[in-house]
Coordinates of C-alpha atoms in Angstrom, one line a residue:
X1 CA -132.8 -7.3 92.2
X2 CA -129.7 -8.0 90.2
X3 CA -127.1 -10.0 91.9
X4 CA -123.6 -8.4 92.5
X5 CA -121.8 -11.3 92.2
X6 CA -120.4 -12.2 89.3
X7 CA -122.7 -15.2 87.0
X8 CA -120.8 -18.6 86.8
X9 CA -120.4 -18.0 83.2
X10 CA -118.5 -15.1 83.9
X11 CA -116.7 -16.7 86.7
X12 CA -115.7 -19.8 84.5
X13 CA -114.3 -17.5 81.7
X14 CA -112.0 -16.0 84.5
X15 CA -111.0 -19.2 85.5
X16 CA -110.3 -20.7 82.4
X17 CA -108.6 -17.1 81.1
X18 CA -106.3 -18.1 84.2
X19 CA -105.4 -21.7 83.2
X20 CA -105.0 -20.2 79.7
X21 CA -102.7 -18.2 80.4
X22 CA -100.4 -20.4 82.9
X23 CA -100.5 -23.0 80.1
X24 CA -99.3 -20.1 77.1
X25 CA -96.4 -18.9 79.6
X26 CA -95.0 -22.3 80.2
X27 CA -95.9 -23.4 77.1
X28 CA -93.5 -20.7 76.1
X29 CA -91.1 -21.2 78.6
X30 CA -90.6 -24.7 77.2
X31 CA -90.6 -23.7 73.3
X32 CA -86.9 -23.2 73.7
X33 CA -86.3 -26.8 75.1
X34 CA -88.2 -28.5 72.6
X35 CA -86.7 -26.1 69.3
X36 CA -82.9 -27.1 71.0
X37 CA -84.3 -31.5 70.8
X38 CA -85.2 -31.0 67.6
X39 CA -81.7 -30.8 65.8
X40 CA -80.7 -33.2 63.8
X41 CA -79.0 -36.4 64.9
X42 CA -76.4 -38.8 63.3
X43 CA -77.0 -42.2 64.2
X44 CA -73.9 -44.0 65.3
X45 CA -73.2 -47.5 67.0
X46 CA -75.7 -50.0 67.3
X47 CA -77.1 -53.5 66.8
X48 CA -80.3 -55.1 65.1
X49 CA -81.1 -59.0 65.9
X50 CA -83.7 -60.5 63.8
X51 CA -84.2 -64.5 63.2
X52 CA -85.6 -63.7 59.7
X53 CA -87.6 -66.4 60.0
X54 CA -87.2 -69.5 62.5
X55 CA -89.2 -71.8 60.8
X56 CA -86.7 -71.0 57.8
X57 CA -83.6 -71.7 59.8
X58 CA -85.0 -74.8 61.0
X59 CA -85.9 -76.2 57.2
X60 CA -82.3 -75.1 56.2
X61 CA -80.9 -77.3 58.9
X62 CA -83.1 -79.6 59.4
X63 CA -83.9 -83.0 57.3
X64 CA -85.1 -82.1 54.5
X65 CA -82.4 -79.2 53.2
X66 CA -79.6 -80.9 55.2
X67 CA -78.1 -77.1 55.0
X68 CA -76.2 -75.4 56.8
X69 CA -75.9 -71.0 57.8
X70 CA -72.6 -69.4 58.2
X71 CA -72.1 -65.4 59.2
X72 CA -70.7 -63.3 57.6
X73 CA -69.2 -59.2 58.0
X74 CA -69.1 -59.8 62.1
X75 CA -72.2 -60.8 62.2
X76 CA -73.1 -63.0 65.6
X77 CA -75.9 -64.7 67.2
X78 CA -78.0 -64.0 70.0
X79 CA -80.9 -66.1 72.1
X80 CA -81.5 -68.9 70.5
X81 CA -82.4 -68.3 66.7
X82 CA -81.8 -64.8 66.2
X83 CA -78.9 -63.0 64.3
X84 CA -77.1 -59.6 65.5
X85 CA -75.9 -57.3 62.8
X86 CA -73.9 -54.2 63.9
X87 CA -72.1 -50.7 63.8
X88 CA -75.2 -48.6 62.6
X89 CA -75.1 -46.1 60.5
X90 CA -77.9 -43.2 59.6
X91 CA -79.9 -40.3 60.3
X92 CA -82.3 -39.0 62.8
X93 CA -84.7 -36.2 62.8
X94 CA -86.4 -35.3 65.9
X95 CA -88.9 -32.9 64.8
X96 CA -90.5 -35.2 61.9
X97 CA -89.6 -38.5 63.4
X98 CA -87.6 -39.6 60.4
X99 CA -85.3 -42.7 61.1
X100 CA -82.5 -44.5 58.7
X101 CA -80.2 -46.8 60.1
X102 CA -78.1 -49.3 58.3
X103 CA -76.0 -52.1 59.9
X104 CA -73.4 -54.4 58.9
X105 CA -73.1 -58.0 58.2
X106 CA -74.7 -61.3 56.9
X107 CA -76.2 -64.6 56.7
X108 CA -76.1 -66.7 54.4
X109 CA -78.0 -70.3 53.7
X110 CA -77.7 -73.1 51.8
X111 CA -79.1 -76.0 51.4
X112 CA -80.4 -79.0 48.8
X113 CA -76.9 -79.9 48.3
X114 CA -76.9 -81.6 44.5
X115 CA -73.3 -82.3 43.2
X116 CA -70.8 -79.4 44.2
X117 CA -73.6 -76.6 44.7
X118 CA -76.8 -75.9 46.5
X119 CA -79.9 -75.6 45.2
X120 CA -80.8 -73.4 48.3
X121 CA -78.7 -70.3 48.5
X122 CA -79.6 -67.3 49.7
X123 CA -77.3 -64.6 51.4
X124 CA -79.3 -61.6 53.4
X125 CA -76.5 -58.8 54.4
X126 CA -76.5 -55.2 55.5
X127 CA -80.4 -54.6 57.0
X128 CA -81.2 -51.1 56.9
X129 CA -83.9 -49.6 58.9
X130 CA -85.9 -46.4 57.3
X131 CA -89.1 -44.9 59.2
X132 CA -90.8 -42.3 57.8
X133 CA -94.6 -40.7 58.5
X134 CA -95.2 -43.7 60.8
X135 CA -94.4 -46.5 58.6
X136 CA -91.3 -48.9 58.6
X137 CA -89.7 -50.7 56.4
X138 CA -86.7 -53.2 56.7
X139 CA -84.3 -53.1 53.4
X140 CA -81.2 -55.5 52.8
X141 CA -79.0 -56.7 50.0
X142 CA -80.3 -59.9 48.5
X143 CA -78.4 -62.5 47.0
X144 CA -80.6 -65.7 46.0
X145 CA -81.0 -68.4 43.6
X146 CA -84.5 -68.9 42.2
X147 CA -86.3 -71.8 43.7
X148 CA -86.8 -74.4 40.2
X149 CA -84.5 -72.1 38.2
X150 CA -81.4 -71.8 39.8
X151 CA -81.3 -68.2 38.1
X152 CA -78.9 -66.1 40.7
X153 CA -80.0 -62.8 41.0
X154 CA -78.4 -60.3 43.3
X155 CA -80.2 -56.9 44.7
X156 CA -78.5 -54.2 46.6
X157 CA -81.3 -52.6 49.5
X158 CA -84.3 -54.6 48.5
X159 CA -87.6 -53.2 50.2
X160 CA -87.5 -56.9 52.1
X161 CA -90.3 -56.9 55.6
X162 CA -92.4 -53.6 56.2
X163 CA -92.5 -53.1 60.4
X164 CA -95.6 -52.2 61.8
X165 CA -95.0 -49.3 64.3
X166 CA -98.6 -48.7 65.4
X167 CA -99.0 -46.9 68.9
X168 CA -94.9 -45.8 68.4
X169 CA -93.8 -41.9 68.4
X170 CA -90.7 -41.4 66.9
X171 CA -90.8 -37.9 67.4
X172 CA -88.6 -35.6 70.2
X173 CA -85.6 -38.2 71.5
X174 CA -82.1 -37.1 71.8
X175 CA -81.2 -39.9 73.3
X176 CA -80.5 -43.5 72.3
X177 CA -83.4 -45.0 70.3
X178 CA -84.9 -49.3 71.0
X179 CA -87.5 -50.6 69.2
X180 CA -88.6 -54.2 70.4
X181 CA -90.5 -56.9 69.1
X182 CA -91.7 -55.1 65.9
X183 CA -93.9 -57.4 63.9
X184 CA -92.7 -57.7 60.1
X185 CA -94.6 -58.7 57.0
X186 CA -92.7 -60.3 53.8
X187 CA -93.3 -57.5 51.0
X188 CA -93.9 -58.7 47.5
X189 CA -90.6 -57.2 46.4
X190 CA -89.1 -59.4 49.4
X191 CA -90.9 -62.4 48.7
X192 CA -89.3 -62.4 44.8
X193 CA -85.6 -61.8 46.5
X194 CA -86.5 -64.7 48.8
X195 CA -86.4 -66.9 45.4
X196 CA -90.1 -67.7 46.0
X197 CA -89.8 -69.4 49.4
X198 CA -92.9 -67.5 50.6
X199 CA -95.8 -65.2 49.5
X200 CA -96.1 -62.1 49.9
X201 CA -97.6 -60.6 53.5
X202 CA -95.8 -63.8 55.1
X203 CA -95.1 -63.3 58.9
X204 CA -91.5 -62.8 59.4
X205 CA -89.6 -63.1 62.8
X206 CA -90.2 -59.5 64.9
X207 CA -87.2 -56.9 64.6
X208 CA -85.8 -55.1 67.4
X209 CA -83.0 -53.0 67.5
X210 CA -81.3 -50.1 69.2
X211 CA -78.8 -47.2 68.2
X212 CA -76.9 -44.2 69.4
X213 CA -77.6 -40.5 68.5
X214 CA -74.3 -38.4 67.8
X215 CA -74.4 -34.9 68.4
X216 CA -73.9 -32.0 65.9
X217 CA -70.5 -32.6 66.3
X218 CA -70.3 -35.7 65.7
X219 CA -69.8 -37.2 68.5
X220 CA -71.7 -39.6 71.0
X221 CA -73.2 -37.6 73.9
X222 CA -72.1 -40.0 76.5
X223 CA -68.6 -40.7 74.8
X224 CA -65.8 -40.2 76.7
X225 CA -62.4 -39.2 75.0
X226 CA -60.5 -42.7 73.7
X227 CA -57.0 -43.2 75.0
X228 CA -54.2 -44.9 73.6
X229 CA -50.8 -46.1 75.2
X230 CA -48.7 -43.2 75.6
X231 CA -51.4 -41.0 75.1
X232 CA -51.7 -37.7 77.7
X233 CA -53.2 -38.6 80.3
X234 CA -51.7 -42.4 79.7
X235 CA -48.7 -43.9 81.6
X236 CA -48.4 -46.3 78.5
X237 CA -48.0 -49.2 81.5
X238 CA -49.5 -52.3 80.7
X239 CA -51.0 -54.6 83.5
X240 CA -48.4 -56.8 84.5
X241 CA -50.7 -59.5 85.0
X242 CA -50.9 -59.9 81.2
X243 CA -47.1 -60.2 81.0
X244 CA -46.8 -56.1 79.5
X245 CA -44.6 -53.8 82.1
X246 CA -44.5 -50.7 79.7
X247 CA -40.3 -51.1 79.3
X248 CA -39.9 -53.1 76.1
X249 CA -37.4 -51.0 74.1
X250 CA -34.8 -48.8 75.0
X251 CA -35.5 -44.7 74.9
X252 CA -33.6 -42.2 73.1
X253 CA -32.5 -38.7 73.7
X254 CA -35.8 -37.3 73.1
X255 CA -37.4 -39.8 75.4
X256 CA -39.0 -41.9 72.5
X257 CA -38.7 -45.8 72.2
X258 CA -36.1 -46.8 69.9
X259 CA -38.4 -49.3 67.6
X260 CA -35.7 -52.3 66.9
X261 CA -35.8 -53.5 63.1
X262 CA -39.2 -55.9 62.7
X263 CA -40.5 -54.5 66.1
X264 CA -44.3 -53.1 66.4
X265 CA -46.2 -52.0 69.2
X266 CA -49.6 -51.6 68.1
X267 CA -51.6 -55.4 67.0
X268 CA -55.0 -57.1 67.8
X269 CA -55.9 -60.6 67.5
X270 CA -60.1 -61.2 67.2
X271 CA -61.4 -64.8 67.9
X272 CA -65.0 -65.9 69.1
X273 CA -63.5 -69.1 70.1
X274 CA -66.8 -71.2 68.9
X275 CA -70.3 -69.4 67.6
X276 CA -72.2 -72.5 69.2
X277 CA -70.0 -72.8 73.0
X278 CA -70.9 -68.8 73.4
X279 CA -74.7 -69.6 72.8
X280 CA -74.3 -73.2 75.3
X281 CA -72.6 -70.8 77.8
X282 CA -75.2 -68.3 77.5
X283 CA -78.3 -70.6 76.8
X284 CA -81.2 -72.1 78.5
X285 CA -78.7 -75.0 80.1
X286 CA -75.4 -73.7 81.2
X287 CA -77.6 -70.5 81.9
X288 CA -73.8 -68.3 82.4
X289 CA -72.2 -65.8 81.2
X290 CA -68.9 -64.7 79.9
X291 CA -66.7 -61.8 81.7
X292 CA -64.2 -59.5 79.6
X293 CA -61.1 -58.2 82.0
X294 CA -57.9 -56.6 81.2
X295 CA -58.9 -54.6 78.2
X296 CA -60.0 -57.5 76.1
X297 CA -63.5 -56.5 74.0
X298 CA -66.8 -57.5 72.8
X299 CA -67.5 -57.7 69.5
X300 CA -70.7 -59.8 69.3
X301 CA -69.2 -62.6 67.4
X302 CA -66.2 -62.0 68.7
X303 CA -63.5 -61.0 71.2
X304 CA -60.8 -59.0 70.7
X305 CA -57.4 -59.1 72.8
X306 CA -55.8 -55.7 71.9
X307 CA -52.4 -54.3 72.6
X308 CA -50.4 -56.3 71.1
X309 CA -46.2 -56.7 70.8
X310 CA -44.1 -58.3 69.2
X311 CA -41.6 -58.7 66.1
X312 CA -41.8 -59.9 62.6
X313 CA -39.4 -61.5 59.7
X314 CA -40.5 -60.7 56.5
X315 CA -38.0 -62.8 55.1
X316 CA -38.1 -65.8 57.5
X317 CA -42.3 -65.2 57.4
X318 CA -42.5 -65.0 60.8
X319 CA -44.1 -63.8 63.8
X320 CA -44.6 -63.5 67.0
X321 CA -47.3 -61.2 69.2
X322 CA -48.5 -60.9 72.9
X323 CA -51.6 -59.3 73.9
X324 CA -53.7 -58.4 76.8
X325 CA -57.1 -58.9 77.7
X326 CA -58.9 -62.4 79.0
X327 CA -61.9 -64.2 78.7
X328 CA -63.8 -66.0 81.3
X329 CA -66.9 -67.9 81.1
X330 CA -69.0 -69.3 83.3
X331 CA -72.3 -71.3 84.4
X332 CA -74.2 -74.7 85.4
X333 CA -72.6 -77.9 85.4
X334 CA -69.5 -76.7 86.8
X335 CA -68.7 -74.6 84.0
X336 CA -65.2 -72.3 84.4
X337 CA -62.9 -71.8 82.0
X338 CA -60.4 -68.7 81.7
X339 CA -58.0 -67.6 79.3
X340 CA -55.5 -64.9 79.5
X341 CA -52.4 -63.5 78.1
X342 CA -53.4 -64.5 74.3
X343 CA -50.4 -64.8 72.2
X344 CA -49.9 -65.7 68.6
X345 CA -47.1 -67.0 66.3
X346 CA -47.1 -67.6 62.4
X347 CA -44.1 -69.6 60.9
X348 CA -44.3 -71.4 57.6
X349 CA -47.6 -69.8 56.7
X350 CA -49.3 -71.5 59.7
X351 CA -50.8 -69.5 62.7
X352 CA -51.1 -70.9 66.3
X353 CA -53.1 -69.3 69.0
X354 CA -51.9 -69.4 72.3
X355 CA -53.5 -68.6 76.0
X356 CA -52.5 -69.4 79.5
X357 CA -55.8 -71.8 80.3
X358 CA -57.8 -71.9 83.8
X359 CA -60.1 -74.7 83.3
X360 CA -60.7 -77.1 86.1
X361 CA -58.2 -80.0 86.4
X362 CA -56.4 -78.5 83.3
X363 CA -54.2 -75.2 83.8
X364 CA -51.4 -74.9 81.8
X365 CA -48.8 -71.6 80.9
X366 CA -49.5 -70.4 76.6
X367 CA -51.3 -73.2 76.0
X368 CA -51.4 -74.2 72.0
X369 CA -55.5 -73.5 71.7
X370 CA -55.5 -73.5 68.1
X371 CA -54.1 -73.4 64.7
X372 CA -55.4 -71.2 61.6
X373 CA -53.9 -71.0 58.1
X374 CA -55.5 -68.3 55.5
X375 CA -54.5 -65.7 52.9
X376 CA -52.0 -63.3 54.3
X377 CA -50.0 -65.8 56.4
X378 CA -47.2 -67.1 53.6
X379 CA -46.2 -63.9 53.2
X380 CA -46.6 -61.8 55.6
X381 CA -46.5 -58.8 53.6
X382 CA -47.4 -55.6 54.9
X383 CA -50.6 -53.7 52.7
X384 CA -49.9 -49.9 53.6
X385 CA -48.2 -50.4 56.7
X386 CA -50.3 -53.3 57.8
X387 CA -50.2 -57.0 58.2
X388 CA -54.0 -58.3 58.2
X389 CA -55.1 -62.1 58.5
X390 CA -59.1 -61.9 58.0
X391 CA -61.0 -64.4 59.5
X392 CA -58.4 -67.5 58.9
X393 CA -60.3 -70.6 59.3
X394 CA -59.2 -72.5 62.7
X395 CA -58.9 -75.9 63.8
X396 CA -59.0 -77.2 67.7
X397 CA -55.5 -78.9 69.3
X398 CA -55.1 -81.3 71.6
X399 CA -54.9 -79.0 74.5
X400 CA -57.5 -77.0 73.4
X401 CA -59.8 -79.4 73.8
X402 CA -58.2 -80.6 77.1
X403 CA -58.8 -77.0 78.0
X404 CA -62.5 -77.0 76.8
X405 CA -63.1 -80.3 79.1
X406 CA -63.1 -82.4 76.5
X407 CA -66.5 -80.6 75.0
X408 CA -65.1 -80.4 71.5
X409 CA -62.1 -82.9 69.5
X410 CA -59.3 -82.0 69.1
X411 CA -59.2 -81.1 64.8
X412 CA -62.9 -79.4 65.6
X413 CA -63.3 -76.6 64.0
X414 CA -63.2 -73.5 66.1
X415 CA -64.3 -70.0 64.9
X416 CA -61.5 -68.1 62.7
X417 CA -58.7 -66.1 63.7
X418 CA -58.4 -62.4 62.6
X419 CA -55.2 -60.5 63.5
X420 CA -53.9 -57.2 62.5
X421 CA -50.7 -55.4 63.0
X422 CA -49.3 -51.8 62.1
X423 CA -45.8 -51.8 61.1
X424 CA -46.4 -48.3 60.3
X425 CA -47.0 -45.6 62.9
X426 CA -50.0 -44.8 60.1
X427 CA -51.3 -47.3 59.9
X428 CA -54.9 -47.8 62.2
X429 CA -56.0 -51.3 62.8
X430 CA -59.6 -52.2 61.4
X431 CA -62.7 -51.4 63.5
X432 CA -64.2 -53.4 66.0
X433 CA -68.0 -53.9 65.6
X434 CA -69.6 -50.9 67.2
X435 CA -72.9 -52.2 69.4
X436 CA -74.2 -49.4 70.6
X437 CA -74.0 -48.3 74.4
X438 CA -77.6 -50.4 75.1
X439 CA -75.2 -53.4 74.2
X440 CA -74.4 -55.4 77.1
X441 CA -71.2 -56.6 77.5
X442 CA -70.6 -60.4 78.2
X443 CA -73.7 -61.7 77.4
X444 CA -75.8 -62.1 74.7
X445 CA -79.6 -62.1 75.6
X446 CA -82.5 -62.3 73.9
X447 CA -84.8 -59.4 73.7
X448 CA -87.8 -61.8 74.6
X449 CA -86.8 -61.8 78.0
X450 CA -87.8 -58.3 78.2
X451 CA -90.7 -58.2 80.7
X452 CA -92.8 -55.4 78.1
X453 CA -92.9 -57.1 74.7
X454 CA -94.5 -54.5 73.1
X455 CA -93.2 -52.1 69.7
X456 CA -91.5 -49.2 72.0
X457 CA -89.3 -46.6 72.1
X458 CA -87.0 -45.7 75.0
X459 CA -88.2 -42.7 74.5
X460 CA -91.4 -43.2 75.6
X461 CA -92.2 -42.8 79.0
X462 CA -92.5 -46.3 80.9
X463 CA -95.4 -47.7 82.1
X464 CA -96.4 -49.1 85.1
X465 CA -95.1 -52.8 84.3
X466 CA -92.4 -51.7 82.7
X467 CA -88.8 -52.8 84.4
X468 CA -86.7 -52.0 80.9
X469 CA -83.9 -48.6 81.4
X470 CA -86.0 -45.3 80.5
X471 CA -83.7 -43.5 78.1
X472 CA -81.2 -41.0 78.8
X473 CA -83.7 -38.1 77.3
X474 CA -87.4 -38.1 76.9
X475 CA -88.7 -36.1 74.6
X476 CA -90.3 -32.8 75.0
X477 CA -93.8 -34.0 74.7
X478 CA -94.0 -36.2 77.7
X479 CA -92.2 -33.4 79.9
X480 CA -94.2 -30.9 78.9
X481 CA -97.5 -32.6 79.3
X482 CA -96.8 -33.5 82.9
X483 CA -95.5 -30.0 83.8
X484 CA -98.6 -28.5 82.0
X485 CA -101.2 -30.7 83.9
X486 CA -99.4 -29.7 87.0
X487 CA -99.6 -26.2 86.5
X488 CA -103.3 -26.7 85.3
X489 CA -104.2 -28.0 88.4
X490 CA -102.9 -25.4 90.4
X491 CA -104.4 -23.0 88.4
X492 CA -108.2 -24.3 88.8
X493 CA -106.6 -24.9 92.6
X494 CA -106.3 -21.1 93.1
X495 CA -109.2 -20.2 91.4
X496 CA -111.5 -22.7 93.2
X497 CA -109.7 -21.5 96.5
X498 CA -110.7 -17.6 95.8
X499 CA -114.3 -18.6 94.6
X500 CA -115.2 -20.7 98.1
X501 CA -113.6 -18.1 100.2
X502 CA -116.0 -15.6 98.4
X503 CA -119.4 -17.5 98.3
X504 CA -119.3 -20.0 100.9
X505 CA -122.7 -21.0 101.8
X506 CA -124.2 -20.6 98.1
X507 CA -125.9 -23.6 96.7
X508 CA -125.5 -22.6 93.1
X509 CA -121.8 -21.9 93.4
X510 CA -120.7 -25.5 95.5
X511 CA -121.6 -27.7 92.6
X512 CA -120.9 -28.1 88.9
X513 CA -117.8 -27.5 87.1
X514 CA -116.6 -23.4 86.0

């Protein structure tokens, strides 16, 4: 006799006709989400630190080439052999997974000193990062002199490492993109640039990097409106602890500042104080730390003190500027040293640099730190409303190094000094290096440290081991899946549920799978 029940067969095409359509509604439910992450995305702000490759640093500097490397383009260093570039610049494109970024600044080496020029000599500037279909590859300008030739050849975007991005999905982020630790091979197109230092397929040092995603608009998602003094919304005070009250200048009928003849309001002084004291304080022995406090800002390789006021005599070629912002750093070995209330004045075409110092038994009021001379400072001569010193070569005083605990000799070279200032209300000062909101401020670690050493993306969701920040949106895919798997086992939840409450006590029925 026929059985009414319904066959397992049958039974198992309802359930799965149940699942099915859970999955489709949701599914569709979520189509919406996923169309509105797959905009377009400018990328804006970031950093990218690559060593290029140690063993090459260490032949430049070490007996042999008895080089040297100097940055260039606010470059910096970070960890212990790796170099930061900055301020990216590129495209994103959520739905294909297609990534260009390009960053600023440069290295470059020399080396195999022979009369007044170097045999060695090779500048790498402005990486730019391009993924496309799964595959990377690293591009930068190339300047280099041909190992036995000397034959100078110079190459704008030069297909220089490709990335291997196995096991990464670029697809579905809106939020800001890391990749970490991705291996890179010398190309043969890289390996000519590199004047035929290595082979092609060479092992270069691993890339890691990370960058912001701008809206449609333009604009950073997390990006909060910028104020300047005087701005609504801004009581134009400065903090009196940096020697600004807000009343310099007397205020006319209208309620504006009268600007006095050779007055200006708006100035910046940038100085990394020393390239090699930022990676002691930050390295494996002083294990510290610098900390940024009344407005002054990171710029990798430097810091800038911003704010600054002051006058100027074009015809007497002086000037003289206060700024806020201070500096602090500290570590092992009784390592503290602060400076604050940054000033600077220029007479005769010579620059000093002044701070009120905090260092152990030395503390003194605008202590001379250091001096700078460059192009720009005989004349003072403002370029469309601007007066810009760029990256003046310094040199250490006697209280400096007092200040720095005798560390460094007083004549030691110290980083250069860059300082801008608008005489023209027009007139914008330059742009500090733009690190990207993954940047952390105050330090500069190395992305070795990271406990997950493996090619990632922060989009991708963590796992298990993994301590690193999860990114601020992941994309659709990993959403979805989770939500669908849920819903799926509800579904066969339900459907198991009705089936046992219908045919309990039927052998066929209590094992297998619908």
């Amino acid at each position: 006799m026929p059985s009414s029940r319904p066959s397992r067969a049958r039974r198992g095409h309802g359930a799965r006709a149940i699942v099915v359509a859970v999955l489709a509604g949701l599914a569709a439910a979520l189509l919406p989400a996923a169309a509105a992450h797959a905009e377009e995305r400018t990328v804006r702000g970031g950093r990218l630190d690559w060593g290029i490759k140690s063993s090459f640093q260490s032949y430049v500097t070490g007996p042999i080439a008895h080089g040297s490397w100097n940055l260039q383009g606010g470059a910096a260093t970070v960890g212990g052999s790796q170099f930061r570039f900055h301020s990216a610049q590129g495209s994103y494109d959520p739905a294909s997974g297609a990534f260009s970024a390009g960053f600023s600044g440069g290295v470059h080496f020399t080396g195999h000193k022979k009369g007044s020029s170097y045999q060695l000599d090779l500048t790498i500037s402005r990486p730019t990062v391009k993924v496309s279909g799964g595959s990377g590859t690293l591009y930068a300008d190339m300047v280099s002199k041909a190992k036995g030739t000397g034959k100078v050849t110079s190459t704008a975007q030069v297909p220089l490492a490709s990335l291997n991005l196995s096991g990464i999905n670029m697809k579905g982020g809106s939020g800001p993109i890391a990749l970490t630790n991705i291996p890179a091979t010398l190309t043969a197109q890289g390996a000519k640039a590199f004047a035929g230092y290595y082979t092609a397929g060479t092992r270069l040092d691993p890339v890691s990097l990370s960058t912001d995603l701008a809206a449609a608009t333009g604009k950073k998602p997390a990006d909060k409106p910028s104020k300047k003094p005087g701005d609504p919304g801004d009581s134009g005070a400065k903090d009196s602890k940096d020697g600004k009250d807000g009343k310099d200048g007397k205020k006319d009928a209208k309620g504006k500042k009268a600007k006095a003849a050779g007055r200006f309001e708006d100035a910046a002084v940038d100085w990394g104080v020393r390239r090699t004291f930022r990676e002691y304080v930050s390295g494996s022995i002083a294990k510290g730390k610098w900390t940024l406090t009344s407005g002054a800002q990171d710029g990798g390789a430097l810091f800038r003190f911003p704010r600054g006021e002051g006058s100027y005599d074009e015809k007497k070629r002086t000037l003289d500027a206060d700024f806020t912002g201070a500096v602090r750093f500290t570590g092992k070995h009784g390592l503290d040293i602060g400076l604050s209330r940054v000033a600077v004045g220029v007479k005769d075409g010579k620059g000093t640099l002044y701070a009120d110092v905090d260092s152990g038994d030395f503390t003194k009021k605008k202590a001379p730190l250091v001096t700078f001379t460059g192009a720009g400072l005989a004349g003072l001569k403002p370029k469309d409303g601007l007066i810009a010193v760029t990256e003046a070569p310094a040199k250490l005083t006697a209280d400096g190094a007092r200040a720095f605990g005798s560390m460094y000799k007083a004549g030691t070279a110290m980083d250069p000094v860059s300082l801008a200032v608008a005489v023209d209300e027009k007139a914008e000062l330059p742009a500090l290096p733009d690190l990207g909101s993954a940047a952390e401020s105050g330090s500069a670690k190395s992305p070795d440290a990271a406990k997950d050493a493996r090619p990632k993306t922060e989009q991708a969701a963590k796992s298990a081991d993994d301590t690193s920040d999860s990114s601020a949106a992941l994309p659709i895919t990993v959403g979805a899946v989770a939500a669908l798997l849920v819903a799926a086992a509800i579904a066969f939840g339900i459907v198991r549920k009705r089936r046992a409450t219908r045919t309990a006590g039927t052998p066929d029925d209590s094992v297998g799978t619908p």
